[in-house]
Coordinates of C-alpha atoms and ligand atoms in Angstrom, one line a residue:
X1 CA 27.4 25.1 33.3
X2 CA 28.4 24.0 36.8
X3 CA 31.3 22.7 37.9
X4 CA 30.1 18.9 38.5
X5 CA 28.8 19.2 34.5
X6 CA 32.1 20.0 33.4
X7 CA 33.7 17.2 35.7
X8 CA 31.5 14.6 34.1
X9 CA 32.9 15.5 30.3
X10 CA 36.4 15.6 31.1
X11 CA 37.1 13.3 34.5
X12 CA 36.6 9.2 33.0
X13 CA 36.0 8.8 37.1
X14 CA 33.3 11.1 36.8
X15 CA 29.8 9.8 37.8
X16 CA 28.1 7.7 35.5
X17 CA 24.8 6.6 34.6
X18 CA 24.0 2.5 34.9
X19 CA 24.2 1.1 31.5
X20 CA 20.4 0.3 32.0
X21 CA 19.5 3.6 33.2
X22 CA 21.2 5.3 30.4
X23 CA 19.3 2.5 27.8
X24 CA 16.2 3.2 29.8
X25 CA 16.7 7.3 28.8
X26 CA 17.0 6.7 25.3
X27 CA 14.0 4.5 24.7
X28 CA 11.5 6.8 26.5
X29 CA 13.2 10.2 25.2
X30 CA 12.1 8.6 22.2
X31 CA 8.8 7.2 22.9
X32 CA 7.8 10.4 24.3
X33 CA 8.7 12.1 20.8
X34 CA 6.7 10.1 19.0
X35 CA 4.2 9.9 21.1
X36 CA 3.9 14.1 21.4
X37 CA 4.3 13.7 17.2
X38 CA 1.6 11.0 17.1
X39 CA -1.1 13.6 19.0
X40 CA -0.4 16.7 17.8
X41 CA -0.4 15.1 14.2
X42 CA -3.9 14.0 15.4
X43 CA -4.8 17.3 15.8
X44 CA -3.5 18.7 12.0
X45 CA -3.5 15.8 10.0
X46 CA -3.1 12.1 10.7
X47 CA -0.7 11.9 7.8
X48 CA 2.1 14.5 9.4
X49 CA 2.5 12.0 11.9
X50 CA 6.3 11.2 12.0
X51 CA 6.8 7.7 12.3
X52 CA 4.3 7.7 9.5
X53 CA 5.5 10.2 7.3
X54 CA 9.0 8.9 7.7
X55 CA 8.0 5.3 6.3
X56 CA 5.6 6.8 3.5
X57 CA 8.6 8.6 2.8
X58 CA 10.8 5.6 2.8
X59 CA 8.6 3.7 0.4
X60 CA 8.8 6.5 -2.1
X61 CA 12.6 6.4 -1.4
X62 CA 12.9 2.4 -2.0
X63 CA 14.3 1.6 -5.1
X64 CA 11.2 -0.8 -6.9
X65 CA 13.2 -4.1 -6.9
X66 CA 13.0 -3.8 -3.3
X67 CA 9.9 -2.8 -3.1
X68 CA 8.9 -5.7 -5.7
X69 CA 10.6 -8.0 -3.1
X70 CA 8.4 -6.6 -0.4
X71 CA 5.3 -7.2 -2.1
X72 CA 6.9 -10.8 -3.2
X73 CA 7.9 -11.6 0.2
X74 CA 5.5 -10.0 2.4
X75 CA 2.5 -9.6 0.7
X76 CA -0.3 -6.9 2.0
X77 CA 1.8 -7.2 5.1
X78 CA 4.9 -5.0 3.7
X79 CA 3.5 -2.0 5.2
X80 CA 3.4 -3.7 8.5
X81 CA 6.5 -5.2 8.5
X82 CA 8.1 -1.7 7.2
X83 CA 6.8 0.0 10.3
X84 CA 7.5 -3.1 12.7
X85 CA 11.6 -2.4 11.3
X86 CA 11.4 1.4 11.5
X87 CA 10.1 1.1 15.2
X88 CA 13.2 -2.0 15.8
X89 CA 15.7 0.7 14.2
X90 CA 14.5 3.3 16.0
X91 CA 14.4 1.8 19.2
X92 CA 18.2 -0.1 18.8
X93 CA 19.6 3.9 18.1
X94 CA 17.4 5.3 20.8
X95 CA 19.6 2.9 23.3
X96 CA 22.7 2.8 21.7
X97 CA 22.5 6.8 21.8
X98 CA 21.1 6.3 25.8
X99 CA 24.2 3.9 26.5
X100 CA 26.5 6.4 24.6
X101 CA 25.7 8.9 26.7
X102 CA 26.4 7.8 30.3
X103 CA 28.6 10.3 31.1
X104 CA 27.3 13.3 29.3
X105 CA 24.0 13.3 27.4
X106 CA 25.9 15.0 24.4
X107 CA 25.9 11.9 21.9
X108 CA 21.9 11.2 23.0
X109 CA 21.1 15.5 22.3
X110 CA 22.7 14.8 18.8
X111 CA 20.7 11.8 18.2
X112 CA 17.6 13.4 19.6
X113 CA 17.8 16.1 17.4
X114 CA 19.0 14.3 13.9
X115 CA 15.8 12.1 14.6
X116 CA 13.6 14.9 15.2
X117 CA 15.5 16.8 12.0
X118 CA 14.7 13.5 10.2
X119 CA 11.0 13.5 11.3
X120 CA 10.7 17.5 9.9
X121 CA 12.4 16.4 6.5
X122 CA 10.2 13.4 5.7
X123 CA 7.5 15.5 6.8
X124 CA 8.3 19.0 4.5
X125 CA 9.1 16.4 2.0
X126 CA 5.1 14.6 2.0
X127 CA 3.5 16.4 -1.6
X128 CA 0.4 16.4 0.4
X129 CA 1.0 18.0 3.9
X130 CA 0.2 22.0 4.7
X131 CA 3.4 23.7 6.0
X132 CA 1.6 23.9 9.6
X133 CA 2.1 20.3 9.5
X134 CA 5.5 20.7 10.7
X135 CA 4.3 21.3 14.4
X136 CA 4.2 17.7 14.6
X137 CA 7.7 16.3 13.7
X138 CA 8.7 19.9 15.7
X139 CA 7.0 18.7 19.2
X140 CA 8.5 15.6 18.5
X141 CA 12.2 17.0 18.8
X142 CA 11.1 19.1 21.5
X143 CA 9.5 16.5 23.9
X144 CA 12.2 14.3 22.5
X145 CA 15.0 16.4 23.6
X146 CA 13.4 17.8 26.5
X147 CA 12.9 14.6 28.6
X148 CA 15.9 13.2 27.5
X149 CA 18.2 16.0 28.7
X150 CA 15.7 15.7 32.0
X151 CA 15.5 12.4 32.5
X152 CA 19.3 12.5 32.3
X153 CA 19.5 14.5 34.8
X154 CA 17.5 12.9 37.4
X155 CA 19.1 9.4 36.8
X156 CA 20.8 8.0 39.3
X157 CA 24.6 7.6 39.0
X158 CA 27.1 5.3 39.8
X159 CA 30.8 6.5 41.2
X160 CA 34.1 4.8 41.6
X161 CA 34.5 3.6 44.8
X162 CA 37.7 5.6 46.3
X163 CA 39.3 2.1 47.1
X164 CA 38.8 1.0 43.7
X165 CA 39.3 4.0 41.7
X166 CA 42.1 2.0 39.5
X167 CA 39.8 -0.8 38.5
X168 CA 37.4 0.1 36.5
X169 CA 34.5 -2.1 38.6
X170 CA 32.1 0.7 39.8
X171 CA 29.7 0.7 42.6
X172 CA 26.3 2.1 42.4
X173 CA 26.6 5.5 44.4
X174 CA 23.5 7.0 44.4
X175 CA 24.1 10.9 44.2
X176 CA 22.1 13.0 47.0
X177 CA 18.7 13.8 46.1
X178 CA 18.8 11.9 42.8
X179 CA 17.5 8.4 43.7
X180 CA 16.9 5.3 41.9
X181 CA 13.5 5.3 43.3
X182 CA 12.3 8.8 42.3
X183 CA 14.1 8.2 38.6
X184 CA 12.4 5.1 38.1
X185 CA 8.6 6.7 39.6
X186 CA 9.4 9.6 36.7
X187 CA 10.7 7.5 33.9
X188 CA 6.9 5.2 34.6
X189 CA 5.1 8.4 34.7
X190 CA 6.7 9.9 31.2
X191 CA 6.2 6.0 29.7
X192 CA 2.4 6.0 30.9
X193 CA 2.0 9.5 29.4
X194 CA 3.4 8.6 26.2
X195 CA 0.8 6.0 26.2
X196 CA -1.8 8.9 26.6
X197 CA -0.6 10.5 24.1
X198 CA -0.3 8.0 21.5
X199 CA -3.7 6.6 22.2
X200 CA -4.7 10.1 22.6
X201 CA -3.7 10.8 19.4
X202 CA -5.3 7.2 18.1
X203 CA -8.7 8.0 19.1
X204 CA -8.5 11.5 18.1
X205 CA -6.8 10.9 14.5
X206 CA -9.6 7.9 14.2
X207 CA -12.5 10.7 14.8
X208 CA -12.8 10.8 11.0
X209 CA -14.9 8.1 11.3
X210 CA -14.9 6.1 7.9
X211 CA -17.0 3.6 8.2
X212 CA -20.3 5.7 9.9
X213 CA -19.9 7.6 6.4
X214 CA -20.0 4.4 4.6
X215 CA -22.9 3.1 6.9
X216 CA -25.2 6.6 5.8
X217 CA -24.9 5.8 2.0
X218 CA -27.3 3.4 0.3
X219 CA -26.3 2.8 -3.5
X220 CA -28.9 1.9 -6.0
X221 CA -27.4 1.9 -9.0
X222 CA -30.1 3.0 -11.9
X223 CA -28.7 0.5 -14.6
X224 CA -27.5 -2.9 -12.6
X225 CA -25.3 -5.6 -14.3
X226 CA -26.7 -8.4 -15.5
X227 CA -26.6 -11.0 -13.1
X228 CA -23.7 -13.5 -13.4
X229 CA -24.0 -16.8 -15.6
X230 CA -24.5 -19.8 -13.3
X231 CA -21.6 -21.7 -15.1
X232 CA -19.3 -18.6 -15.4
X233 CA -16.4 -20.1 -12.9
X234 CA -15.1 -23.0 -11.9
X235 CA -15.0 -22.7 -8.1
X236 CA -15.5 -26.6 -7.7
X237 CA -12.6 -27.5 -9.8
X238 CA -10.3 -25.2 -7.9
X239 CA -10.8 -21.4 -9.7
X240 CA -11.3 -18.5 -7.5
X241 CA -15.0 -17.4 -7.9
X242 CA -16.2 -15.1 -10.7
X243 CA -17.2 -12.5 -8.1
X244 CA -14.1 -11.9 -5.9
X245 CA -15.7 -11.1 -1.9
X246 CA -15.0 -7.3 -1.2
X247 CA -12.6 -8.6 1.9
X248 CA -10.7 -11.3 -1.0
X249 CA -10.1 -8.4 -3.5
X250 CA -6.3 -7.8 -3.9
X251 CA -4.6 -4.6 -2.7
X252 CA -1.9 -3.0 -4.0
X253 CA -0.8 0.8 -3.3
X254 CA 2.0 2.6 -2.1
X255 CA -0.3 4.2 1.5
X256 CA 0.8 3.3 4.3
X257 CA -2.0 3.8 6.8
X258 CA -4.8 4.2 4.8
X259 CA -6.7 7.9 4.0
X260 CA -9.6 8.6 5.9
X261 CA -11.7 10.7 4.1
X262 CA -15.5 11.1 4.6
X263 CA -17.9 11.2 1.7
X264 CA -19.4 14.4 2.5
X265 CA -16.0 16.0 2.6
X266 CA -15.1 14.3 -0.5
X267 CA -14.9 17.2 -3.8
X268 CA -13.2 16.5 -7.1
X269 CA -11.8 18.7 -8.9
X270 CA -11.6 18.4 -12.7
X271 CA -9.4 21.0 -14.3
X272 CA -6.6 21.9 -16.9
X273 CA -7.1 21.5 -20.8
X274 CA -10.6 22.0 -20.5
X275 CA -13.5 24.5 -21.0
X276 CA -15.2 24.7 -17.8
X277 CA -13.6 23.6 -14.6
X278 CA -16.0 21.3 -12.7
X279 CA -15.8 20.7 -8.5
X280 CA -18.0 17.5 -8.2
X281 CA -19.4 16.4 -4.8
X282 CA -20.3 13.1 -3.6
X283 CA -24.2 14.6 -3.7
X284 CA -23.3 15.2 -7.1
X285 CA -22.6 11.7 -8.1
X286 CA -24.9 10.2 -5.9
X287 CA -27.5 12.3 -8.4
X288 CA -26.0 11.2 -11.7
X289 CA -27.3 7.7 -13.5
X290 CA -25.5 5.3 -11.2
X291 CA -24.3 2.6 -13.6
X292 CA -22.9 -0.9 -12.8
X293 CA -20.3 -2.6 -14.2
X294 CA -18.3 -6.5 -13.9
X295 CA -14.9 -5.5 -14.3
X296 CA -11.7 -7.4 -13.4
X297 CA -9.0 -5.4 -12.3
X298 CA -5.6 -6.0 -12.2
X299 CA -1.9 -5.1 -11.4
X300 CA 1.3 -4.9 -13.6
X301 CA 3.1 -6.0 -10.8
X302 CA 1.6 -9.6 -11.2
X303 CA 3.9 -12.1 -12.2
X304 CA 3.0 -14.8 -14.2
X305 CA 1.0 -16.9 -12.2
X306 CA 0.7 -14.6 -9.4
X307 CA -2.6 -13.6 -7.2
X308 CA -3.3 -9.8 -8.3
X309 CA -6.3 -9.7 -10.1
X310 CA -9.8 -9.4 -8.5
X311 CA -13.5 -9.1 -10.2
X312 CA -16.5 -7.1 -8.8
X313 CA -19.5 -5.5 -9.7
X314 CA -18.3 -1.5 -9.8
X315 CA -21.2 1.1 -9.1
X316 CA -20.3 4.2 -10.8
X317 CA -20.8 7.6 -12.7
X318 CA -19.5 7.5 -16.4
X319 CA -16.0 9.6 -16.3
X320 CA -16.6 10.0 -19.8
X321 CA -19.2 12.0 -19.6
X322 CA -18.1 14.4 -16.3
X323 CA -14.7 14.8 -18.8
X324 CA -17.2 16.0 -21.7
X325 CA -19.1 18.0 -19.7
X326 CA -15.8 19.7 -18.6
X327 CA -14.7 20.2 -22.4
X328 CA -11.5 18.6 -22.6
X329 CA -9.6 20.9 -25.5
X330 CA -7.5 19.7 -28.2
X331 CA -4.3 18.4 -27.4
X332 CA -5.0 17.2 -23.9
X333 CA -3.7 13.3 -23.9
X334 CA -3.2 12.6 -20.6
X335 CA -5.9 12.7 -17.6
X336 CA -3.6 13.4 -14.5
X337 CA -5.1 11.8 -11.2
X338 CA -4.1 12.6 -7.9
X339 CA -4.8 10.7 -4.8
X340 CA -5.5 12.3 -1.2
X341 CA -1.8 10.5 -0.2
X342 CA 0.0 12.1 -3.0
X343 CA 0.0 9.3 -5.3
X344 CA -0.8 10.2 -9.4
X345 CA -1.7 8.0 -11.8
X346 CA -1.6 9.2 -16.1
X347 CA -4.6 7.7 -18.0
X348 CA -5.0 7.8 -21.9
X349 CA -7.5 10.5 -22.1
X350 CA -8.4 8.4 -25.4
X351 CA -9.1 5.2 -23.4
X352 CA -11.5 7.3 -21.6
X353 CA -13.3 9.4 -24.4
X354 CA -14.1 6.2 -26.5
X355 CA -17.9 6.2 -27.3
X356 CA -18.0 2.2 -25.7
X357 CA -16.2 4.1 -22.7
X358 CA -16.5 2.2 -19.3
X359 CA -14.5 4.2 -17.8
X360 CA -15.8 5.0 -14.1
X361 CA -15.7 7.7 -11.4
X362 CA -16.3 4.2 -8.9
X363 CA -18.3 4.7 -5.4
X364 CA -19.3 1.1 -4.6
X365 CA -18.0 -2.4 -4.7
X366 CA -20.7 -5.7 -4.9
X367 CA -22.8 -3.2 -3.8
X368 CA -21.5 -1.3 -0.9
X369 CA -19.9 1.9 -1.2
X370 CA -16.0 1.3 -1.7
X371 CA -14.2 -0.4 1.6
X372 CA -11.7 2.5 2.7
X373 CA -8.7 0.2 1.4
X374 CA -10.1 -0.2 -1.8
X375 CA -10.7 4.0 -2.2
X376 CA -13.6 5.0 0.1
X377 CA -15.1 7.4 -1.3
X378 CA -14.1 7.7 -4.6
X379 CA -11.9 5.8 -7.2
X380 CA -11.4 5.5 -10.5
X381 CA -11.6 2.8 -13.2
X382 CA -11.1 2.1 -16.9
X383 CA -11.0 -1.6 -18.1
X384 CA -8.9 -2.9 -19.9
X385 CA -5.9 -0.6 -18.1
X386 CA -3.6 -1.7 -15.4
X387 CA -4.6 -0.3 -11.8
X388 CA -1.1 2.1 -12.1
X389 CA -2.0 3.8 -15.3
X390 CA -5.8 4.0 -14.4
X391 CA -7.4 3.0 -10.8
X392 CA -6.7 5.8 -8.9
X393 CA -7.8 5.2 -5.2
X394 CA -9.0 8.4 -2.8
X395 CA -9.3 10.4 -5.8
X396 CA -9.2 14.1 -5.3
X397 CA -8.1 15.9 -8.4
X398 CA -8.1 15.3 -11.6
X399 CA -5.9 17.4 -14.5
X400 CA -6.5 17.2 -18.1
X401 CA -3.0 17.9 -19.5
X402 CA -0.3 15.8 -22.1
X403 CA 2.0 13.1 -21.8
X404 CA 4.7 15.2 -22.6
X405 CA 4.0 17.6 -19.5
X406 CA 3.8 15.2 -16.8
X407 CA 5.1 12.0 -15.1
X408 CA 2.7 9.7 -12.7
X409 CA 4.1 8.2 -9.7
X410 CA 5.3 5.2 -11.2
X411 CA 6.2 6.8 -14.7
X412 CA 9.4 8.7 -12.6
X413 CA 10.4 5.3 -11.1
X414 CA 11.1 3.8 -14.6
X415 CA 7.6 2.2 -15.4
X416 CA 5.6 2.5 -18.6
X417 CA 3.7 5.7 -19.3
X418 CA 0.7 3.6 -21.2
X419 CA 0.0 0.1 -19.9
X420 CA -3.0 -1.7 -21.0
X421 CA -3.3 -5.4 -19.5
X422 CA -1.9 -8.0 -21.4
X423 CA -3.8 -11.1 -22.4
X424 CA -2.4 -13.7 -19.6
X425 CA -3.8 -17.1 -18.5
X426 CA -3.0 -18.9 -15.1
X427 CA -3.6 -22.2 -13.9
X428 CA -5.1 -22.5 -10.5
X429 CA -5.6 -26.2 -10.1
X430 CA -3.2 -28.0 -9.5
X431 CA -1.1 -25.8 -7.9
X432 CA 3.4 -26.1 -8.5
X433 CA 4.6 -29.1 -7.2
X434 CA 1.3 -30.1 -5.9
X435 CA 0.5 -34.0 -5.2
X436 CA -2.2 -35.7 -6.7
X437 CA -3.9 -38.6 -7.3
X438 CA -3.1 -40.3 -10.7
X439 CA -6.1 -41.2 -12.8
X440 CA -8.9 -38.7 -13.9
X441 CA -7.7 -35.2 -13.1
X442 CA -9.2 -31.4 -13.4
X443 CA -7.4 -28.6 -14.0
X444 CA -8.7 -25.3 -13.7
X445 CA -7.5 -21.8 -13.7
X446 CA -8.5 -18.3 -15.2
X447 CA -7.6 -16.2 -18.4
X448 CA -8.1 -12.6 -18.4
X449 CA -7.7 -9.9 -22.0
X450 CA -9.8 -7.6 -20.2
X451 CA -11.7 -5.3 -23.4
X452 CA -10.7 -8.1 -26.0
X453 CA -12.2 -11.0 -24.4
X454 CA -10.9 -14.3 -24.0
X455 CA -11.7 -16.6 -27.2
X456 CA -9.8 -19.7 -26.4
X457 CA -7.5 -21.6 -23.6
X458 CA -5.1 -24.3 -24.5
X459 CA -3.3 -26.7 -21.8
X460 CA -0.1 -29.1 -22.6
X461 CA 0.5 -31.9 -20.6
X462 CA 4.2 -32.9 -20.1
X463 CA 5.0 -31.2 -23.4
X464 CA 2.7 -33.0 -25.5
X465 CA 0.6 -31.4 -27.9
X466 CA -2.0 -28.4 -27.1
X467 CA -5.4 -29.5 -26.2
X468 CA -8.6 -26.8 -26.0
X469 CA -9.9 -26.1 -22.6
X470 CA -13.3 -25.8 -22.0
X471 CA -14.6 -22.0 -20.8
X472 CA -16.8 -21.0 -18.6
X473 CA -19.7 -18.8 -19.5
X474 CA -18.5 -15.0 -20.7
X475 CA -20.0 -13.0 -18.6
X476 CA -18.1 -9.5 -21.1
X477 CA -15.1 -8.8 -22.0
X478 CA -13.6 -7.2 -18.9
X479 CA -13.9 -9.6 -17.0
X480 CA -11.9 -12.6 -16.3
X481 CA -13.1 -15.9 -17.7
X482 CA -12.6 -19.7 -16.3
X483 CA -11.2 -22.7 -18.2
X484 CA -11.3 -26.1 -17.1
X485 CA -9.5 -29.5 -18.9
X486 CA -9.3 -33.0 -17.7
X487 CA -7.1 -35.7 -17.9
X488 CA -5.6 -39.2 -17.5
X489 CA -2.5 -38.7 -15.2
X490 CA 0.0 -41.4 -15.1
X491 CA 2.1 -41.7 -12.2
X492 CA 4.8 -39.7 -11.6
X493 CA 5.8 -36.2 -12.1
X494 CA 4.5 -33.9 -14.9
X495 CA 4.4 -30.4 -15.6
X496 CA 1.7 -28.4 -17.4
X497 CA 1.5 -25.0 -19.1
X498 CA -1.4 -22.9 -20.4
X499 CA -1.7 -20.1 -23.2
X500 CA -4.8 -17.8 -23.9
X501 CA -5.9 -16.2 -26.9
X502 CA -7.8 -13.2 -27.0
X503 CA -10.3 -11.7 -29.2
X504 CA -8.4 -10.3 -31.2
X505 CA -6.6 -13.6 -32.6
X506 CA -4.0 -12.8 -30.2
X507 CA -1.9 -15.9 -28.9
X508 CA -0.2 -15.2 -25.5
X509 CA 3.5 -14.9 -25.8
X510 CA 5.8 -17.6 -24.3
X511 CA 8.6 -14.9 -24.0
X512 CA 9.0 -14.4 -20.5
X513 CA 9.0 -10.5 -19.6
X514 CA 9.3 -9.1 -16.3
X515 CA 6.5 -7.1 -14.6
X516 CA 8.2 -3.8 -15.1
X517 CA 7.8 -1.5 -17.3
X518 CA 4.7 -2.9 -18.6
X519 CA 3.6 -6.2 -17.1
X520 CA 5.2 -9.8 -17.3
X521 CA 4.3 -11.9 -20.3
X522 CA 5.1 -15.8 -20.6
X523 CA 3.2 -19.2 -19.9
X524 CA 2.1 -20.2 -17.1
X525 CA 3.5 -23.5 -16.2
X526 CA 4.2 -25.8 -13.5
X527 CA 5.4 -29.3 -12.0
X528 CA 3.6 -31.1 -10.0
X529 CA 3.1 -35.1 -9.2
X530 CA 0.9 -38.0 -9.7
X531 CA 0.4 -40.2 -7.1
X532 CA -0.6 -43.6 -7.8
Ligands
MTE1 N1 -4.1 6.3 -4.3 C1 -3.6 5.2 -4.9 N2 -4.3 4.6 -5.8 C2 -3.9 3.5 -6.4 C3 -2.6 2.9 -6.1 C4 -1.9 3.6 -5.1 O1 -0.7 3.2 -4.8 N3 -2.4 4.7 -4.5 N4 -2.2 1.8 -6.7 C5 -2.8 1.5 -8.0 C6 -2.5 0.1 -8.4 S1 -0.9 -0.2 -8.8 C7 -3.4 -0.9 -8.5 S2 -3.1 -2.3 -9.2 C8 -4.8 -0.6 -8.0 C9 -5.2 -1.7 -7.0 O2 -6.5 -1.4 -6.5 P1 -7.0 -2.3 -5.3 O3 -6.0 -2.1 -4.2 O4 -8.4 -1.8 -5.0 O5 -7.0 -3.7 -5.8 O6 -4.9 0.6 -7.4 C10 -4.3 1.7 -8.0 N5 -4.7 2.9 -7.4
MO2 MO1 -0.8 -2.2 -9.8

């Protein structure tokens, strides 16, 4: 260390670096690091990306109210709104470190280095990642620190004037050699190839190129469903439509940039309690009976009343049969599914071997192999189950093994090992605290009891007594079904509720339960006004 280094540590009238030079530092120290993380993360695996693995790793981290408020409160943007904070975050330390460190770039190093340490952690920590994955968050902290310590180093610096050495005003000196000029040409150059490298990075992690392997695969299924019902929704009178549009369908999962995997990559492996281990390809399915099935599909997380639940025609190779063929031994209750993310999912294995069993290995959606949000190539799905306990998207391995051995994603974060959907009703038309006209009214919604069936829907006006509603045509019993009631509103405010009952005799609950552990029960009911 030279003598002018150890001057700037001890003398306060050392030079300094502007505050915006030494902001300026910071922020592109740290753009550069994730930048160099972003590319050669490209180069291994998109997924050991560190900006990414640090906010896949912070949703596992987030305790679920939290994460139940960010699904409540920002919807399918959560994710984006997670990653818009991390980079806000990142970018106020990467300038409070810069403007710490304007006399020595100690306090930015340590930042530099607990960021990149953080980066390495979240990384080691992903279930999914190869240990080589590691060069990623690693070239992060060493382009991080590296033109950081540089960039330091060129900055131009501002003295005390002699004359003012006692007032603390300084002047900008610029330090031979060292100008302002050449500091701010390198700083552009490092910024513009940060930008290579992210985009580098971009185009080169996007090379797994999702949507060419959905564009080569044609699905015919060999058993089609039966068309659906004219008559079997209510769309004019306000329901959603029975067949939910592949770009309508709700999503819920915990991914946070979504896995690119390619169909002819794609293996599964079935293993554990079983005979024969199997190791299916996406040939393999593709030469299988192709069945399809209407199924609604839904998520515990719904509240009453709320938006998750979607219906489509599934195309799909019977699980039960690929788990037969395996030879699932005696005693093996659970089927363990693990997604390409890490995610795992515990299904009843009995829900699966039942001889009625529509349980799916699911390639296609309204008749298009899966979009790569909804599990491109490969999914899984078993009515009747919440998509937690049974829909596992990117499916890659599947384990035949007990309850008692192992604990699903959501299982270790407190919710119920065995969920199948509750029967639940919501009304669609009008909607809470909606204005309408007074006179002859329609109210619509949807009832769902997916593998019972919905039998009957009653509506209450204003408390009064329960009154059928009339239901739309069944198109089976895992699907949703319609219900539609009209009547003679008087002005002024009212409220409504709605109950189903399923095939089973079943009368929805008006006990309110939360979502978690094993879905919400309750009424659906709400105020609105009449208008005259
Ligand atoms: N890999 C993976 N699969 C997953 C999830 C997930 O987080 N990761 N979420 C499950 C949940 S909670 C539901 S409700 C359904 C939702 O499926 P969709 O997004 O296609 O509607 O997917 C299930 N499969
Ligand atoms: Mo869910």
């Amino acid at each position: 260390m030279n003598a002018s280094t150890r001057r700037q540590r001890t003398d306060p009238r050392a030079p300094r670096l502007p505050l915006w030079a030494a902001a300026a530092v910071g922020l592109i120290a740290v753009a550069a690091a994730l930048a160099a993380g972003h590319l050669v993360a490209a180069l291994i695996d998109p997924f050991a990306s560190p900006f990414l693995a640090v906010g896949n790793t912070a949703i596992d981290l987030t305790p679920h109210p939290l994460k139940d408020f960010a699904i409540r409160a920002f919807g399918e943007n959560d994710k984006v709104v997670l990653l818009a904070g991390m980079a806000v975050v990142i970018a106020g330390a990467a300038v409070v470190a810069g403007a710490l460190s304007r006399r020595t770039p100690a306090p930015g190093t340590v930042l530099a280095a607990v960021l990149g340490l953080v980066g390495v952690v979240a990384v080691l920590a992903r279930p999914t990642l190869d240990a080589v994955a590691v060069l990623a968050p690693l070239a992060s902290l060493v382009v991080g620190l590296g033109v950081f310590l540089w960039l330091h180093r060129i900055a131009p610096r501002r003295v005390p004037r002699k004359a003012a050495v006692d007032d603390t005003r300084s002047v900008e000196w610029v330090v031979p050699g060292l100008g302002r000029r050449r500091f701010l040409i390198t700083s552009g150059v490092v910024v513009a190839g940060a930008g290579v490298a992210a985009a580098g990075g971009h185009l080169i992690g996007g090379r797994v190129d999702v949507e060419a392997s959905r564009r080569s695969i044609r699905l015919t299924p060999d058993v089609t469903a039966p068309p659906i019902p004219a008559g079997a929704d209510f769309a004019r009178d306000g329901t959603p439509t029975f067949i939910t549009p592949n770009s309508e369908f709700y999503r819920v999962d915990t991914a946070l940039s979504v896995p690119k995997l390619l169909a002819q990559d794609w293996r599964l492996r079935v293993h554990g309690m079983v005979d024969r281990e199997l190791v299916l390809t996406y040939d393999d399915l593709l030469g299988r009976e192709l069945v399809e099935k209407t199924i609604s599909l839904c998520c515990v997380s719904n509240e009453v009343g709320g938006p998750y639940i979607s219906t489509t025609n599934f195309i799909g190779v019977s699980l039960r049969d690929i788990l037969a063929e395996a030879g699932v031994r005696p005693g093996a209750d659970q089927l363990a599914t693990r997604s390409v993310d890490g995610w795992t999912c515990g299904t009843p294995v009995a829900d699966i071997m039942k001889p009625d069993s529509d349980a799916l290995l699911a390639i296609g959606m309204n008749g298009e192999p899966l979009p790569a949000e909804h599990g491109f190539p490969v999914r899984m799905v078993v009515p009747g189950l919440y998509g937690f306990v049974s829909a596992t998207k990117w499916l890659v391995d599947a384990e035949l093994t007990t309850f008692a051995e192992f604990d699903a994603y959501w299982v270790k974060r407190d919710w119920a090992r065995k969920a199948p959907i509750k029967t639940m009703s919501r009304i669609d038309r009008p909607k809470g605290f909606e204005q309408v006209p007074a006179g002859r009214f329609v109210a619509a919604g949807v009832a769902w009891a997916q593998h019972r069936g919905i039998d009957k829907v009653e509506v209450r006006l204003d408390g009064g007594p329960w009154q059928p509603a009339t239901l739309s045509t069944e198109v089976n019993v895992d699907t949703w079904r319609m219900w539609r009631a009209e009547f003679d509103l008087s002005a002024g405010s009212h409220t409504l509720d709605v109950r189903a009952t399923d095939r089973t005799g079943y009368t929805q609950t008006d006990e309110r339960a939360e979502p978690i552990p094993d879905g919400a029960s309750g009424w659906h009911s709400i105020f609105f006004t009449a208008t005259p």
